[in-house]
Amino acid sequence: MAYKPKTKVWLKGQFESIIKITELTWKFVIKLEKNFKYQAGQYVNIKVDGITRSYSIASYDSGKNSFELLIVKLDGGALTTLLFGKVKEGGSLEVEGPKGKFLLPESIDSDLFFICTGTGLAPFRSFLDLIKQKKIVHKNIYLIFGTRTRSDLLCYDEMLEWKKDIKGLDYIPVLSREEWEGASGYVHEQYKNIINDTDLTDPIFYLCGWRNMILDSRRNLKDMGFDSKKIICEIYD
Ligand SMILES: Cc1cc2nc3c(=O)[nH]c(=O)nc-3n(C[C@H](O)[C@H](O)[C@H](O)COP(=O)(O)OP(=O)(O)OC[C@H]3O[C@@H](n4cnc5c(N)ncnc54)[C@H](O)[C@@H]3O)c2cc1C
């Protein structure tokens, strides 16, 4: 039988709300006209004015045909210039997906490391929202989030709140360009310290964000003796 390429299915949707989280990172809540189901950690392709880009879903599926995205504005970026300019609440877009295999294990018998920079937080917010809402049994979770300054901290108050509800969640924000009461430097020092100081249960490492951080973390973890099957990556560029 002749090979038939899969046709892409684009669903119609609306920007239900647009919320400024920091100066450069906004939360876009998207509502679809049709039934839309997804798993925590997946991503979608969105199309606005003919421009298509991928974004990790930052929420968990509460069955309302809607989802949240955390998007950072890039200077001169084709789609983000539209999203942070012309696009308004109530405006329309098209969505393809959900896609991707950046997923939690079926049962969580391992300690989990969620290591990210910037909007790489998005799929981890989705995982944590799911764990919190569905009261999913888990081991220890280390959320290590790197960014430049205090004003770039995404969802900081929210994560501090979620830490109270999610037993065993350690939230470690790290600033690379500012001294503050929390950790300073890069994410690498933080996971290395935890690994060296803690008796971990068969840890799984999830890495999300821009290429350099992921490749460096992956190499460090492999050098520390962890199997590449336990290092799961979502690269944004
Ligand atoms: C699976 C997946 C999930 C993603 N999830 C998210 C998400 O949740 N949130 C999010 O904000 N982005 C996410 N991205 C990135 C997103 O798809 C776009 O690449 C980004 O929004 C830039 O699009 P643009 O059209 O504005 O810029 P473009 O016009 O495509 O790019 C401008 C230039 O900047 C470079 N570039 C892209 N991103 C960066 C960056 N952060 N820093 C420096 N240079 C960069 C590009 O390589 C390009 O050369 C994801 C990408 C993938 C593949």
PDB file of N, CA, C and O and ligand atoms in Angstrom, residues 43 51 53-56 70-72 74-81 119 122 210 234-237, ligand 1:
ATOM      1  N   TYR A  43       3.318  19.068  24.588  1.00  0.00           N
ATOM      2  CA  TYR A  43       3.352  20.405  23.999  1.00  0.00           C
ATOM      3  C   TYR A  43       2.367  20.496  22.837  1.00  0.00           C
ATOM      4  O   TYR A  43       1.810  19.476  22.404  1.00  0.00           O
ATOM      5  N   ILE A  51       2.076  31.826  11.213  1.00  0.00           N
ATOM      6  CA  ILE A  51       3.361  31.479  11.849  1.00  0.00           C
ATOM      7  C   ILE A  51       3.112  30.394  12.901  1.00  0.00           C
ATOM      8  O   ILE A  51       2.255  30.558  13.774  1.00  0.00           O
ATOM      9  N   ARG A  53       4.663  27.808  15.917  1.00  0.00           N
ATOM     10  CA  ARG A  53       5.739  27.495  16.869  1.00  0.00           C
ATOM     11  C   ARG A  53       5.201  26.502  17.898  1.00  0.00           C
ATOM     12  O   ARG A  53       3.989  26.401  18.094  1.00  0.00           O
ATOM     13  N   SER A  54       6.141  25.824  18.585  1.00  0.00           N
ATOM     14  CA  SER A  54       5.770  24.831  19.606  1.00  0.00           C
ATOM     15  C   SER A  54       5.831  25.453  20.999  1.00  0.00           C
ATOM     16  O   SER A  54       6.751  26.234  21.273  1.00  0.00           O
ATOM     17  N   TYR A  55       4.897  25.051  21.875  1.00  0.00           N
ATOM     18  CA  TYR A  55       4.930  25.509  23.275  1.00  0.00           C
ATOM     19  C   TYR A  55       4.492  24.388  24.211  1.00  0.00           C
ATOM     20  O   TYR A  55       3.484  23.710  23.950  1.00  0.00           O
ATOM     21  N   SER A  56       5.245  24.210  25.290  1.00  0.00           N
ATOM     22  CA  SER A  56       4.883  23.228  26.310  1.00  0.00           C
ATOM     23  C   SER A  56       3.635  23.695  27.038  1.00  0.00           C
ATOM     24  O   SER A  56       3.519  24.881  27.372  1.00  0.00           O
ATOM     25  N   LEU A  70       3.239  29.309  29.028  1.00  0.00           N
ATOM     26  CA  LEU A  70       4.120  30.368  29.549  1.00  0.00           C
ATOM     27  C   LEU A  70       5.089  30.709  28.430  1.00  0.00           C
ATOM     28  O   LEU A  70       5.888  29.855  28.028  1.00  0.00           O
ATOM     29  N   ILE A  71       5.012  31.930  27.931  1.00  0.00           N
ATOM     30  CA  ILE A  71       5.810  32.276  26.742  1.00  0.00           C
ATOM     31  C   ILE A  71       6.672  33.500  27.033  1.00  0.00           C
ATOM     32  O   ILE A  71       6.190  34.491  27.583  1.00  0.00           O
ATOM     33  N   VAL A  72       7.953  33.402  26.654  1.00  0.00           N
ATOM     34  CA  VAL A  72       8.870  34.535  26.850  1.00  0.00           C
ATOM     35  C   VAL A  72       9.019  35.290  25.528  1.00  0.00           C
ATOM     36  O   VAL A  72       9.083  34.689  24.456  1.00  0.00           O
ATOM     37  N   LEU A  74      10.892  37.218  22.714  1.00  0.00           N
ATOM     38  CA  LEU A  74      12.261  37.256  22.178  1.00  0.00           C
ATOM     39  C   LEU A  74      12.398  38.460  21.269  1.00  0.00           C
ATOM     40  O   LEU A  74      11.549  38.664  20.399  1.00  0.00           O
ATOM     41  N   ASP A  75      13.476  39.214  21.431  1.00  0.00           N
ATOM     42  CA  ASP A  75      13.698  40.373  20.559  1.00  0.00           C
ATOM     43  C   ASP A  75      13.748  39.924  19.110  1.00  0.00           C
ATOM     44  O   ASP A  75      14.560  39.064  18.763  1.00  0.00           O
ATOM     45  N   GLY A  76      12.866  40.459  18.296  1.00  0.00           N
ATOM     46  CA  GLY A  76      12.884  40.130  16.866  1.00  0.00           C
ATOM     47  C   GLY A  76      12.285  38.781  16.530  1.00  0.00           C
ATOM     48  O   GLY A  76      12.281  38.383  15.366  1.00  0.00           O
ATOM     49  N   GLY A  77      11.777  38.050  17.515  1.00  0.00           N
ATOM     50  CA  GLY A  77      11.171  36.734  17.258  1.00  0.00           C
ATOM     51  C   GLY A  77       9.870  36.907  16.485  1.00  0.00           C
ATOM     52  O   GLY A  77       9.051  37.764  16.825  1.00  0.00           O
ATOM     53  N   ALA A  78       9.673  36.085  15.449  1.00  0.00           N
ATOM     54  CA  ALA A  78       8.520  36.293  14.567  1.00  0.00           C
ATOM     55  C   ALA A  78       7.194  36.125  15.320  1.00  0.00           C
ATOM     56  O   ALA A  78       6.341  37.019  15.301  1.00  0.00           O
ATOM     57  N   LEU A  79       7.013  34.990  15.993  1.00  0.00           N
ATOM     58  CA  LEU A  79       5.707  34.777  16.635  1.00  0.00           C
ATOM     59  C   LEU A  79       5.578  35.555  17.940  1.00  0.00           C
ATOM     60  O   LEU A  79       4.522  36.122  18.225  1.00  0.00           O
ATOM     61  N   THR A  80       6.649  35.600  18.736  1.00  0.00           N
ATOM     62  CA  THR A  80       6.490  36.281  20.031  1.00  0.00           C
ATOM     63  C   THR A  80       6.247  37.784  19.838  1.00  0.00           C
ATOM     64  O   THR A  80       5.553  38.400  20.644  1.00  0.00           O
ATOM     65  N   THR A  81       6.752  38.368  18.755  1.00  0.00           N
ATOM     66  CA  THR A  81       6.447  39.780  18.491  1.00  0.00           C
ATOM     67  C   THR A  81       4.937  39.954  18.304  1.00  0.00           C
ATOM     68  O   THR A  81       4.345  40.907  18.822  1.00  0.00           O
ATOM     69  N   THR A 119      11.302  29.671  30.669  1.00  0.00           N
ATOM     70  CA  THR A 119       9.985  29.059  30.438  1.00  0.00           C
ATOM     71  C   THR A 119      10.056  27.531  30.364  1.00  0.00           C
ATOM     72  O   THR A 119       9.027  26.877  30.191  1.00  0.00           O
ATOM     73  N   ALA A 122       7.558  25.419  32.261  1.00  0.00           N
ATOM     74  CA  ALA A 122       6.172  25.123  31.848  1.00  0.00           C
ATOM     75  C   ALA A 122       5.744  23.659  32.055  1.00  0.00           C
ATOM     76  O   ALA A 122       4.747  23.408  32.739  1.00  0.00           O
ATOM     77  N   TRP A 210      16.461  25.662  27.138  1.00  0.00           N
ATOM     78  CA  TRP A 210      17.297  25.919  25.962  1.00  0.00           C
ATOM     79  C   TRP A 210      18.469  24.951  25.922  1.00  0.00           C
ATOM     80  O   TRP A 210      18.893  24.412  26.945  1.00  0.00           O
ATOM     81  N   GLU A 234      13.638  17.834  27.119  1.00  0.00           N
ATOM     82  CA  GLU A 234      12.791  18.588  26.182  1.00  0.00           C
ATOM     83  C   GLU A 234      13.568  19.852  25.833  1.00  0.00           C
ATOM     84  O   GLU A 234      13.780  20.714  26.686  1.00  0.00           O
ATOM     85  N   ILE A 235      14.031  19.927  24.568  1.00  0.00           N
ATOM     86  CA  ILE A 235      14.859  21.069  24.150  1.00  0.00           C
ATOM     87  C   ILE A 235      13.993  22.065  23.389  1.00  0.00           C
ATOM     88  O   ILE A 235      13.249  21.683  22.494  1.00  0.00           O
ATOM     89  N   TYR A 236      14.110  23.345  23.723  1.00  0.00           N
ATOM     90  CA  TYR A 236      13.225  24.367  23.153  1.00  0.00           C
ATOM     91  C   TYR A 236      13.696  24.943  21.821  1.00  0.00           C
ATOM     92  O   TYR A 236      12.925  25.580  21.129  1.00  0.00           O
ATOM     93  N   ASP A 237      14.994  24.845  21.484  1.00  0.00           N
ATOM     94  CA  ASP A 237      15.417  25.488  20.237  1.00  0.00           C
ATOM     95  C   ASP A 237      15.857  24.451  19.218  1.00  0.00           C
ATOM     96  O   ASP A 237      15.956  23.285  19.530  1.00  0.00           O
TER      97      ASP A 237
HETATM   98  C1  LIG B   1       8.907  21.310  22.157  1.00  0.00           C
HETATM   99  C2  LIG B   1       9.092  22.812  22.346  1.00  0.00           C
HETATM  100  C3  LIG B   1       8.450  23.443  23.393  1.00  0.00           C
HETATM  101  C4  LIG B   1       8.624  24.819  23.581  1.00  0.00           C
HETATM  102  N1  LIG B   1       7.997  25.412  24.631  1.00  0.00           N
HETATM  103  C5  LIG B   1       8.166  26.728  24.862  1.00  0.00           C
HETATM  104  C6  LIG B   1       7.528  27.350  25.991  1.00  0.00           C
HETATM  105  O1  LIG B   1       6.808  26.706  26.777  1.00  0.00           O
HETATM  106  N2  LIG B   1       7.722  28.688  26.158  1.00  0.00           N
HETATM  107  C7  LIG B   1       8.512  29.433  25.309  1.00  0.00           C
HETATM  108  O2  LIG B   1       8.641  30.650  25.536  1.00  0.00           O
HETATM  109  N3  LIG B   1       9.126  28.864  24.241  1.00  0.00           N
HETATM  110  C8  LIG B   1       8.960  27.544  23.985  1.00  0.00           C
HETATM  111  N4  LIG B   1       9.542  26.969  22.882  1.00  0.00           N
HETATM  112  C9  LIG B   1      10.251  27.848  21.915  1.00  0.00           C
HETATM  113  C10 LIG B   1       9.240  28.378  20.859  1.00  0.00           C
HETATM  114  O3  LIG B   1       8.805  27.302  20.037  1.00  0.00           O
HETATM  115  C11 LIG B   1       9.840  29.434  19.937  1.00  0.00           C
HETATM  116  O4  LIG B   1      11.070  28.964  19.426  1.00  0.00           O
HETATM  117  C12 LIG B   1      10.083  30.774  20.628  1.00  0.00           C
HETATM  118  O5  LIG B   1       8.864  31.297  21.175  1.00  0.00           O
HETATM  119  C13 LIG B   1      10.632  31.797  19.614  1.00  0.00           C
HETATM  120  O6  LIG B   1       9.713  31.966  18.565  1.00  0.00           O
HETATM  121  P1  LIG B   1       9.709  33.316  17.702  1.00  0.00           P
HETATM  122  O7  LIG B   1       8.900  33.052  16.476  1.00  0.00           O
HETATM  123  O8  LIG B   1       9.309  34.487  18.537  1.00  0.00           O
HETATM  124  O9  LIG B   1      11.225  33.531  17.339  1.00  0.00           O
HETATM  125  P2  LIG B   1      11.958  33.081  15.973  1.00  0.00           P
HETATM  126  O10 LIG B   1      11.693  34.117  14.954  1.00  0.00           O
HETATM  127  O11 LIG B   1      11.623  31.669  15.654  1.00  0.00           O
HETATM  128  O12 LIG B   1      13.441  33.005  16.496  1.00  0.00           O
HETATM  129  C14 LIG B   1      14.275  34.065  16.702  1.00  0.00           C
HETATM  130  C15 LIG B   1      15.702  33.571  16.905  1.00  0.00           C
HETATM  131  O13 LIG B   1      15.971  33.403  18.291  1.00  0.00           O
HETATM  132  C16 LIG B   1      16.440  32.079  18.584  1.00  0.00           C
HETATM  133  N5  LIG B   1      15.850  31.741  19.876  1.00  0.00           N
HETATM  134  C17 LIG B   1      14.687  31.119  20.083  1.00  0.00           C
HETATM  135  N6  LIG B   1      14.440  31.077  21.408  1.00  0.00           N
HETATM  136  C18 LIG B   1      15.501  31.680  22.043  1.00  0.00           C
HETATM  137  C19 LIG B   1      15.815  31.981  23.397  1.00  0.00           C
HETATM  138  N7  LIG B   1      14.994  31.699  24.410  1.00  0.00           N
HETATM  139  N8  LIG B   1      16.961  32.630  23.684  1.00  0.00           N
HETATM  140  C20 LIG B   1      17.794  32.986  22.700  1.00  0.00           C
HETATM  141  N9  LIG B   1      17.544  32.750  21.387  1.00  0.00           N
HETATM  142  C21 LIG B   1      16.413  32.110  21.067  1.00  0.00           C
HETATM  143  C22 LIG B   1      15.964  31.208  17.446  1.00  0.00           C
HETATM  144  O14 LIG B   1      16.829  30.083  17.303  1.00  0.00           O
HETATM  145  C23 LIG B   1      16.024  32.212  16.284  1.00  0.00           C
HETATM  146  O15 LIG B   1      17.332  32.271  15.777  1.00  0.00           O
HETATM  147  C24 LIG B   1       9.419  25.586  22.685  1.00  0.00           C
HETATM  148  C25 LIG B   1      10.057  24.930  21.621  1.00  0.00           C
HETATM  149  C26 LIG B   1       9.904  23.572  21.458  1.00  0.00           C
HETATM  150  C27 LIG B   1      10.611  22.896  20.307  1.00  0.00           C
END
